[in-house]
């Protein structure tokens, strides 16, 4: 079946540095992509989304980049803070319900 | 505005038993989706309900079922529990059918099958 995301890697960054989390998707029919943040003991929390007619979207300290040519999605977090430590999931939607990647664990080193 | 609530938060069952989990969506939200989250498989879609009707179903056996009530509250049921059903079960609500509407997740129900 369709799959999204990479195996669950861990990304460690120094507080104040920028973080880049990557995601690959396989369904070329997907037209809507979302990044979620999940902290321990909580459900996923919406961060930012992007539709396939865009290649970049910015939020508060976060930017999502979409490269449809190589079916790649990335989340950039500026000036990473300890509160950003969590597991980050990308999700895609096209002609199917949301499909989630396995996630990336972000650890912020103070 | 209250968020998505799920009850119970933690549950321990034994193999062969059945379990019912409950989800109350955000007020005004009519779509409820259920997901299973495990370390090995990640977040997997179970089913989605809208206006008391199942609109989409994931690739899970018939032991997994659900329903939605007229007040949009939803329940999911797992019968004949297996060890592999141990997981975090997440419920998410949105204003309408997913796709262009942001989904809001509850804290989940942690199910342990012994």
Short mmCIF file of N, CA, C and O in Angstrom, two decimals, chain A:
data_model
loop_
_atom_site.label_atom_id
_atom_site.label_comp_id
_atom_site.label_asym_id
_atom_site.label_seq_id
_atom_site.Cartn_x
_atom_site.Cartn_y
_atom_site.Cartn_z
N UNK A 1 0.82 -1.20 0.00
CA UNK A 1 0.00 0.00 0.00
C UNK A 1 0.85 1.24 0.00
O UNK A 1 2.07 1.19 0.00
N UNK A 2 0.19 2.40 0.01
CA UNK A 2 0.93 3.64 0.00
C UNK A 2 1.63 3.82 1.34
O UNK A 2 1.13 3.42 2.38
N UNK A 3 2.71 4.47 1.33
CA UNK A 3 3.42 4.72 2.59
C UNK A 3 4.02 6.11 2.55
O UNK A 3 4.34 6.65 1.50
N UNK A 4 4.14 6.68 3.70
CA UNK A 4 4.69 8.01 3.84
C UNK A 4 5.76 7.98 4.90
O UNK A 4 5.61 7.34 5.92
N UNK A 5 6.82 8.71 4.66
CA UNK A 5 7.77 8.93 5.73
C UNK A 5 8.91 7.96 5.73
O UNK A 5 8.95 6.97 5.02
N UNK A 6 9.89 8.29 6.48
CA UNK A 6 11.09 7.50 6.65
C UNK A 6 10.96 6.70 7.94
O UNK A 6 10.03 6.88 8.71
N UNK A 7 11.90 5.79 8.19
CA UNK A 7 11.93 5.11 9.47
C UNK A 7 12.16 6.15 10.55
O UNK A 7 12.66 7.23 10.28
N UNK A 8 11.80 5.81 11.77
CA UNK A 8 11.86 6.79 12.84
C UNK A 8 13.31 7.09 13.22
O UNK A 8 13.93 6.35 13.97
N UNK A 9 13.89 8.15 12.71
CA UNK A 9 15.23 8.54 13.11
C UNK A 9 15.16 9.54 14.26
O UNK A 9 14.09 9.97 14.66
N UNK A 10 16.30 9.85 14.77
CA UNK A 10 16.39 10.86 15.82
C UNK A 10 17.27 11.98 15.33
O UNK A 10 18.32 11.75 14.74
N UNK A 11 16.82 13.19 15.56
CA UNK A 11 17.57 14.38 15.19
C UNK A 11 17.87 15.15 16.46
O UNK A 11 16.96 15.49 17.21
N UNK A 12 19.14 15.37 16.72
CA UNK A 12 19.55 16.14 17.89
C UNK A 12 20.12 17.47 17.43
O UNK A 12 21.00 17.51 16.56
N UNK A 13 19.59 18.55 17.99
CA UNK A 13 20.06 19.88 17.62
C UNK A 13 20.33 20.70 18.86
O UNK A 13 19.72 20.48 19.91
N UNK A 14 21.21 21.65 18.70
CA UNK A 14 21.54 22.55 19.79
C UNK A 14 20.45 23.61 19.89
O UNK A 14 19.92 24.07 18.86
N UNK A 15 20.11 23.98 21.10
CA UNK A 15 19.13 25.05 21.30
C UNK A 15 19.58 26.30 20.54
O UNK A 15 20.74 26.70 20.62
N UNK A 16 18.65 26.87 19.80
CA UNK A 16 18.96 28.08 19.05
C UNK A 16 19.29 27.81 17.59
O UNK A 16 19.19 28.72 16.75
N UNK A 17 19.69 26.58 17.29
CA UNK A 17 19.97 26.22 15.90
C UNK A 17 18.67 25.96 15.14
O UNK A 17 17.60 25.84 15.75
N UNK A 18 18.79 25.88 13.83
CA UNK A 18 17.64 25.52 13.01
C UNK A 18 17.57 24.00 12.83
O UNK A 18 18.60 23.33 12.78
N UNK A 19 16.35 23.48 12.76
CA UNK A 19 16.14 22.05 12.57
C UNK A 19 15.48 21.82 11.22
O UNK A 19 14.63 22.62 10.80
N UNK A 20 15.86 20.73 10.58
CA UNK A 20 15.21 20.34 9.32
C UNK A 20 14.82 18.88 9.44
O UNK A 20 15.67 18.02 9.65
N UNK A 21 13.54 18.62 9.30
CA UNK A 21 13.02 17.27 9.37
C UNK A 21 12.47 16.91 8.00
O UNK A 21 11.71 17.68 7.41
N UNK A 22 12.84 15.75 7.51
CA UNK A 22 12.48 15.36 6.16
C UNK A 22 11.46 14.24 6.12
O UNK A 22 11.33 13.45 7.06
N UNK A 23 10.78 14.17 5.01
CA UNK A 23 9.74 13.16 4.82
C UNK A 23 9.61 12.88 3.33
O UNK A 23 9.61 13.80 2.52
N UNK A 24 9.49 11.60 2.98
CA UNK A 24 9.25 11.21 1.60
C UNK A 24 7.85 10.63 1.50
O UNK A 24 7.41 9.92 2.40
N UNK A 25 7.16 10.93 0.44
CA UNK A 25 5.84 10.33 0.24
C UNK A 25 5.82 9.59 -1.09
O UNK A 25 6.64 9.86 -1.97
N UNK A 26 4.87 8.68 -1.22
CA UNK A 26 4.90 7.84 -2.41
C UNK A 26 3.68 7.99 -3.31
O UNK A 26 3.72 7.58 -4.47
N UNK A 27 2.60 8.60 -2.80
CA UNK A 27 1.39 8.71 -3.59
C UNK A 27 1.41 10.01 -4.39
O UNK A 27 1.21 11.09 -3.84
N UNK A 28 1.63 9.90 -5.66
CA UNK A 28 1.71 11.09 -6.50
C UNK A 28 0.36 11.80 -6.60
O UNK A 28 0.30 12.96 -7.04
N UNK A 29 -0.71 11.12 -6.20
CA UNK A 29 -2.04 11.74 -6.23
C UNK A 29 -2.31 12.57 -4.98
O UNK A 29 -3.31 13.28 -4.90
N UNK A 30 -1.41 12.53 -4.00
CA UNK A 30 -1.61 13.32 -2.78
C UNK A 30 -1.55 14.80 -3.09
O UNK A 30 -0.67 15.24 -3.85
N UNK A 31 -2.49 15.54 -2.54
CA UNK A 31 -2.52 16.97 -2.83
C UNK A 31 -2.57 17.83 -1.57
O UNK A 31 -2.74 19.05 -1.65
N UNK A 32 -2.43 17.19 -0.43
CA UNK A 32 -2.51 17.94 0.82
C UNK A 32 -1.58 17.28 1.81
O UNK A 32 -1.62 16.05 1.99
N UNK A 33 -0.73 18.08 2.46
CA UNK A 33 0.28 17.55 3.35
C UNK A 33 0.27 18.32 4.66
O UNK A 33 0.05 19.53 4.68
N UNK A 34 0.49 17.59 5.74
CA UNK A 34 0.43 18.19 7.07
C UNK A 34 1.61 17.73 7.90
O UNK A 34 2.04 16.58 7.77
N UNK A 35 2.10 18.61 8.73
CA UNK A 35 3.08 18.24 9.76
C UNK A 35 2.40 18.30 11.11
O UNK A 35 1.71 19.26 11.44
N UNK A 36 2.66 17.24 11.90
CA UNK A 36 2.15 17.16 13.25
C UNK A 36 3.31 17.02 14.23
O UNK A 36 4.35 16.45 13.91
N UNK A 37 3.07 17.50 15.44
CA UNK A 37 4.03 17.36 16.54
C UNK A 37 3.35 16.56 17.64
O UNK A 37 2.21 16.84 18.00
N UNK A 38 4.05 15.55 18.14
CA UNK A 38 3.48 14.76 19.22
C UNK A 38 4.44 14.72 20.41
O UNK A 38 5.54 14.19 20.30
N UNK A 39 3.99 15.27 21.51
CA UNK A 39 4.76 15.22 22.74
C UNK A 39 4.36 13.99 23.53
O UNK A 39 3.26 13.45 23.35
N UNK A 40 5.23 13.60 24.41
CA UNK A 40 5.00 12.40 25.20
C UNK A 40 3.69 12.47 25.96
O UNK A 40 3.41 13.47 26.64
N UNK A 41 2.87 11.45 25.81
CA UNK A 41 1.61 11.39 26.54
C UNK A 41 0.48 12.19 25.94
O UNK A 41 -0.60 12.29 26.52
N UNK A 42 0.72 12.76 24.76
CA UNK A 42 -0.31 13.58 24.11
C UNK A 42 -0.59 13.08 22.71
O UNK A 42 0.19 12.34 22.12
N UNK A 43 -1.71 13.53 22.17
CA UNK A 43 -2.01 13.23 20.79
C UNK A 43 -1.27 14.18 19.86
O UNK A 43 -0.73 15.21 20.30
N UNK A 44 -1.19 13.86 18.58
CA UNK A 44 -0.52 14.74 17.61
C UNK A 44 -1.19 16.12 17.57
O UNK A 44 -2.41 16.23 17.67
N UNK A 45 -0.37 17.12 17.39
CA UNK A 45 -0.84 18.50 17.33
C UNK A 45 -0.47 19.08 15.97
O UNK A 45 0.67 19.00 15.53
N UNK A 46 -1.44 19.66 15.30
CA UNK A 46 -1.23 20.28 13.98
C UNK A 46 -0.19 21.39 14.08
O UNK A 46 -0.24 22.23 14.98
N UNK A 47 0.77 21.38 13.13
CA UNK A 47 1.77 22.45 13.08
C UNK A 47 1.51 23.35 11.88
O UNK A 47 1.33 24.55 12.01
N UNK A 48 1.53 22.75 10.71
CA UNK A 48 1.41 23.52 9.48
C UNK A 48 1.00 22.58 8.37
O UNK A 48 1.30 21.38 8.41
N UNK A 49 0.34 23.11 7.36
CA UNK A 49 -0.05 22.29 6.22
C UNK A 49 0.32 22.99 4.92
O UNK A 49 0.67 24.17 4.91
N UNK A 50 0.25 22.25 3.84
CA UNK A 50 0.54 22.83 2.53
C UNK A 50 -0.22 22.04 1.48
O UNK A 50 -0.34 20.81 1.56
N UNK A 51 -0.74 22.74 0.50
CA UNK A 51 -1.42 22.08 -0.60
C UNK A 51 -0.44 21.92 -1.76
O UNK A 51 0.58 22.62 -1.84
N UNK A 52 -0.77 21.03 -2.66
CA UNK A 52 0.19 20.67 -3.70
C UNK A 52 0.41 21.78 -4.73
O UNK A 52 1.34 21.69 -5.53
N UNK A 53 -0.42 22.81 -4.70
CA UNK A 53 -0.20 23.90 -5.64
C UNK A 53 0.78 24.95 -5.10
O UNK A 53 0.98 26.00 -5.70
N UNK A 54 1.37 24.61 -3.95
CA UNK A 54 2.37 25.50 -3.37
C UNK A 54 3.66 24.71 -3.17
O UNK A 54 3.64 23.47 -3.10
N UNK A 55 4.79 25.41 -3.07
CA UNK A 55 6.02 24.69 -2.76
C UNK A 55 6.65 25.17 -1.45
O UNK A 55 7.63 24.59 -0.98
N UNK A 56 6.05 26.19 -0.86
CA UNK A 56 6.57 26.70 0.41
C UNK A 56 5.45 27.38 1.17
O UNK A 56 4.62 28.07 0.57
N UNK A 57 5.47 27.18 2.47
CA UNK A 57 4.51 27.88 3.31
C UNK A 57 5.19 28.14 4.65
O UNK A 57 5.87 27.28 5.19
N UNK A 58 4.98 29.35 5.17
CA UNK A 58 5.63 29.71 6.43
C UNK A 58 4.62 29.96 7.52
O UNK A 58 3.53 30.49 7.29
N UNK A 59 5.01 29.54 8.73
CA UNK A 59 4.21 29.84 9.90
C UNK A 59 5.11 30.53 10.91
O UNK A 59 6.15 31.09 10.55
N UNK A 60 4.72 30.46 12.15
CA UNK A 60 5.53 31.07 13.18
C UNK A 60 6.70 30.15 13.51
O UNK A 60 6.54 29.08 14.05
N UNK A 61 7.88 30.52 13.13
CA UNK A 61 9.13 29.77 13.32
C UNK A 61 9.20 28.46 12.51
O UNK A 61 10.17 27.74 12.60
N UNK A 62 8.18 28.16 11.77
CA UNK A 62 8.20 26.93 10.97
C UNK A 62 7.96 27.24 9.50
O UNK A 62 7.22 28.16 9.16
N UNK A 63 8.61 26.43 8.68
CA UNK A 63 8.44 26.53 7.23
C UNK A 63 8.31 25.12 6.68
O UNK A 63 9.09 24.23 7.07
N UNK A 64 7.36 24.92 5.79
CA UNK A 64 7.23 23.62 5.13
C UNK A 64 7.59 23.82 3.67
O UNK A 64 7.15 24.78 3.03
N UNK A 65 8.40 22.92 3.16
CA UNK A 65 8.79 22.93 1.75
C UNK A 65 8.29 21.65 1.10
O UNK A 65 8.41 20.57 1.67
N UNK A 66 7.74 21.80 -0.08
CA UNK A 66 7.22 20.66 -0.82
C UNK A 66 7.90 20.58 -2.18
O UNK A 66 7.86 21.54 -2.96
N UNK A 67 8.49 19.44 -2.46
CA UNK A 67 9.10 19.21 -3.76
C UNK A 67 8.36 18.05 -4.41
O UNK A 67 8.62 16.88 -4.11
N UNK A 68 7.44 18.38 -5.30
CA UNK A 68 6.60 17.33 -5.90
C UNK A 68 7.39 16.49 -6.91
O UNK A 68 7.03 15.35 -7.17
N UNK A 69 8.44 17.04 -7.45
CA UNK A 69 9.22 16.31 -8.44
C UNK A 69 9.83 15.05 -7.84
O UNK A 69 9.82 13.98 -8.44
N UNK A 70 10.35 15.19 -6.61
CA UNK A 70 10.97 14.04 -5.95
C UNK A 70 10.12 13.53 -4.80
O UNK A 70 10.55 12.69 -4.03
N UNK A 71 8.89 14.06 -4.70
CA UNK A 71 7.95 13.64 -3.64
C UNK A 71 8.61 13.71 -2.27
O UNK A 71 8.69 12.72 -1.53
N UNK A 72 9.02 14.92 -1.94
CA UNK A 72 9.72 15.16 -0.69
C UNK A 72 9.12 16.36 0.02
O UNK A 72 8.77 17.37 -0.60
N UNK A 73 9.03 16.22 1.32
CA UNK A 73 8.45 17.25 2.19
C UNK A 73 9.45 17.52 3.31
O UNK A 73 10.07 16.58 3.82
N UNK A 74 9.61 18.76 3.69
CA UNK A 74 10.48 19.04 4.82
C UNK A 74 9.85 20.08 5.73
O UNK A 74 9.04 20.90 5.30
N UNK A 75 10.21 19.99 6.99
CA UNK A 75 9.78 20.95 8.00
C UNK A 75 11.02 21.62 8.57
O UNK A 75 11.92 20.93 9.05
N UNK A 76 11.05 22.92 8.49
CA UNK A 76 12.17 23.66 9.06
C UNK A 76 11.67 24.41 10.29
O UNK A 76 10.66 25.10 10.23
N UNK A 77 12.40 24.25 11.38
CA UNK A 77 12.08 24.96 12.61
C UNK A 77 13.22 25.91 12.90
O UNK A 77 14.37 25.49 13.04
N UNK A 78 12.90 27.18 12.98
CA UNK A 78 13.94 28.18 13.24
C UNK A 78 14.15 28.36 14.74
O UNK A 78 13.21 28.24 15.54
N UNK A 79 15.40 28.60 15.11
CA UNK A 79 15.75 28.87 16.51
C UNK A 79 15.11 27.85 17.44
O UNK A 79 14.29 28.18 18.30
N UNK A 80 15.48 26.60 17.24
CA UNK A 80 14.86 25.49 17.98
C UNK A 80 14.97 25.69 19.49
O UNK A 80 16.02 26.07 20.01
N UNK A 81 13.87 25.43 20.16
CA UNK A 81 13.78 25.61 21.61
C UNK A 81 13.56 24.26 22.30
O UNK A 81 13.07 23.32 21.67
N UNK A 82 13.86 24.16 23.59
CA UNK A 82 13.63 22.89 24.30
C UNK A 82 12.19 22.39 24.17
O UNK A 82 11.95 21.19 24.10
N UNK A 83 11.24 23.31 24.11
CA UNK A 83 9.84 22.94 23.96
C UNK A 83 9.51 22.32 22.62
O UNK A 83 8.41 21.79 22.43
N UNK A 84 10.45 22.36 21.69
CA UNK A 84 10.24 21.74 20.37
C UNK A 84 10.56 20.26 20.40
O UNK A 84 10.27 19.55 19.43
N UNK A 85 11.14 19.78 21.48
CA UNK A 85 11.45 18.35 21.59
C UNK A 85 10.17 17.53 21.53
O UNK A 85 9.26 17.72 22.34
N UNK A 86 10.10 16.65 20.56
CA UNK A 86 8.89 15.86 20.34
C UNK A 86 9.14 14.93 19.16
O UNK A 86 10.21 14.95 18.55
N UNK A 87 8.13 14.14 18.82
CA UNK A 87 8.16 13.37 17.58
C UNK A 87 7.34 14.12 16.54
O UNK A 87 6.23 14.58 16.83
N UNK A 88 7.89 14.27 15.36
CA UNK A 88 7.24 15.00 14.29
C UNK A 88 6.83 14.03 13.18
O UNK A 88 7.62 13.20 12.72
N UNK A 89 5.57 14.14 12.78
CA UNK A 89 5.03 13.29 11.72
C UNK A 89 4.62 14.13 10.52
O UNK A 89 4.01 15.19 10.69
N UNK A 90 4.91 13.61 9.34
CA UNK A 90 4.28 14.18 8.16
C UNK A 90 3.07 13.29 7.82
O UNK A 90 3.03 12.11 8.19
N UNK A 91 2.12 13.85 7.16
CA UNK A 91 0.94 13.10 6.72
C UNK A 91 0.52 13.61 5.35
O UNK A 91 0.71 14.79 5.03
N UNK A 92 -0.01 12.72 4.55
CA UNK A 92 -0.44 13.10 3.22
C UNK A 92 -1.88 12.68 3.01
O UNK A 92 -2.36 11.72 3.61
N UNK A 93 -2.53 13.40 2.13
CA UNK A 93 -3.90 13.03 1.77
C UNK A 93 -4.10 13.30 0.29
O UNK A 93 -3.75 14.35 -0.22
N UNK A 94 -4.67 12.32 -0.38
CA UNK A 94 -5.04 12.52 -1.77
C UNK A 94 -6.40 11.90 -1.94
O UNK A 94 -7.41 12.41 -1.47
N UNK A 95 -6.44 10.74 -2.57
CA UNK A 95 -7.68 10.03 -2.74
C UNK A 95 -7.89 8.98 -1.65
O UNK A 95 -8.66 8.04 -1.79
N UNK A 96 -7.15 9.13 -0.57
CA UNK A 96 -7.26 8.21 0.57
C UNK A 96 -7.35 9.05 1.84
O UNK A 96 -7.04 10.25 1.82
N UNK A 97 -7.75 8.45 2.95
CA UNK A 97 -7.65 9.17 4.22
C UNK A 97 -6.19 9.49 4.54
O UNK A 97 -5.29 8.99 3.87
N UNK A 98 -6.00 10.29 5.54
CA UNK A 98 -4.64 10.69 5.93
C UNK A 98 -3.74 9.48 6.13
O UNK A 98 -4.11 8.52 6.81
N UNK A 99 -2.55 9.54 5.54
CA UNK A 99 -1.53 8.51 5.73
C UNK A 99 -0.36 9.19 6.42
O UNK A 99 0.17 10.19 5.93
N UNK A 100 0.06 8.63 7.53
CA UNK A 100 1.13 9.22 8.33
C UNK A 100 2.45 8.53 8.10
O UNK A 100 2.51 7.30 7.90
N UNK A 101 3.52 9.29 8.18
CA UNK A 101 4.84 8.73 8.23
C UNK A 101 5.11 8.21 9.63
O UNK A 101 4.34 8.46 10.55
N UNK A 102 6.22 7.51 9.79
CA UNK A 102 6.52 6.92 11.10
C UNK A 102 7.09 7.92 12.08
O UNK A 102 7.11 7.67 13.28
N UNK A 103 7.53 9.06 11.62
CA UNK A 103 7.94 10.10 12.53
C UNK A 103 9.43 10.25 12.72
O UNK A 103 10.21 9.33 12.45
N UNK A 104 9.82 11.41 13.18
CA UNK A 104 11.20 11.73 13.52
C UNK A 104 11.21 12.31 14.93
O UNK A 104 10.42 13.22 15.23
N UNK A 105 12.10 11.78 15.76
CA UNK A 105 12.20 12.30 17.13
C UNK A 105 13.22 13.43 17.15
O UNK A 105 14.39 13.23 16.80
N UNK A 106 12.78 14.61 17.55
CA UNK A 106 13.66 15.76 17.66
C UNK A 106 14.04 15.96 19.12
O UNK A 106 13.17 16.09 19.98
N UNK A 107 15.33 15.97 19.39
CA UNK A 107 15.84 16.23 20.73
C UNK A 107 16.62 17.52 20.71
O UNK A 107 17.53 17.69 19.87
N UNK A 108 16.27 18.42 21.59
CA UNK A 108 16.94 19.72 21.65
C UNK A 108 17.91 19.71 22.82
O UNK A 108 17.51 19.46 23.97
N UNK A 109 19.14 20.00 22.53
CA UNK A 109 20.19 20.00 23.55
C UNK A 109 20.34 21.43 24.08
O UNK A 109 20.64 22.35 23.31
N UNK A 110 20.11 21.59 25.36
CA UNK A 110 20.19 22.93 25.96
C UNK A 110 21.62 23.40 26.14
O UNK A 110 22.54 22.58 26.23
#
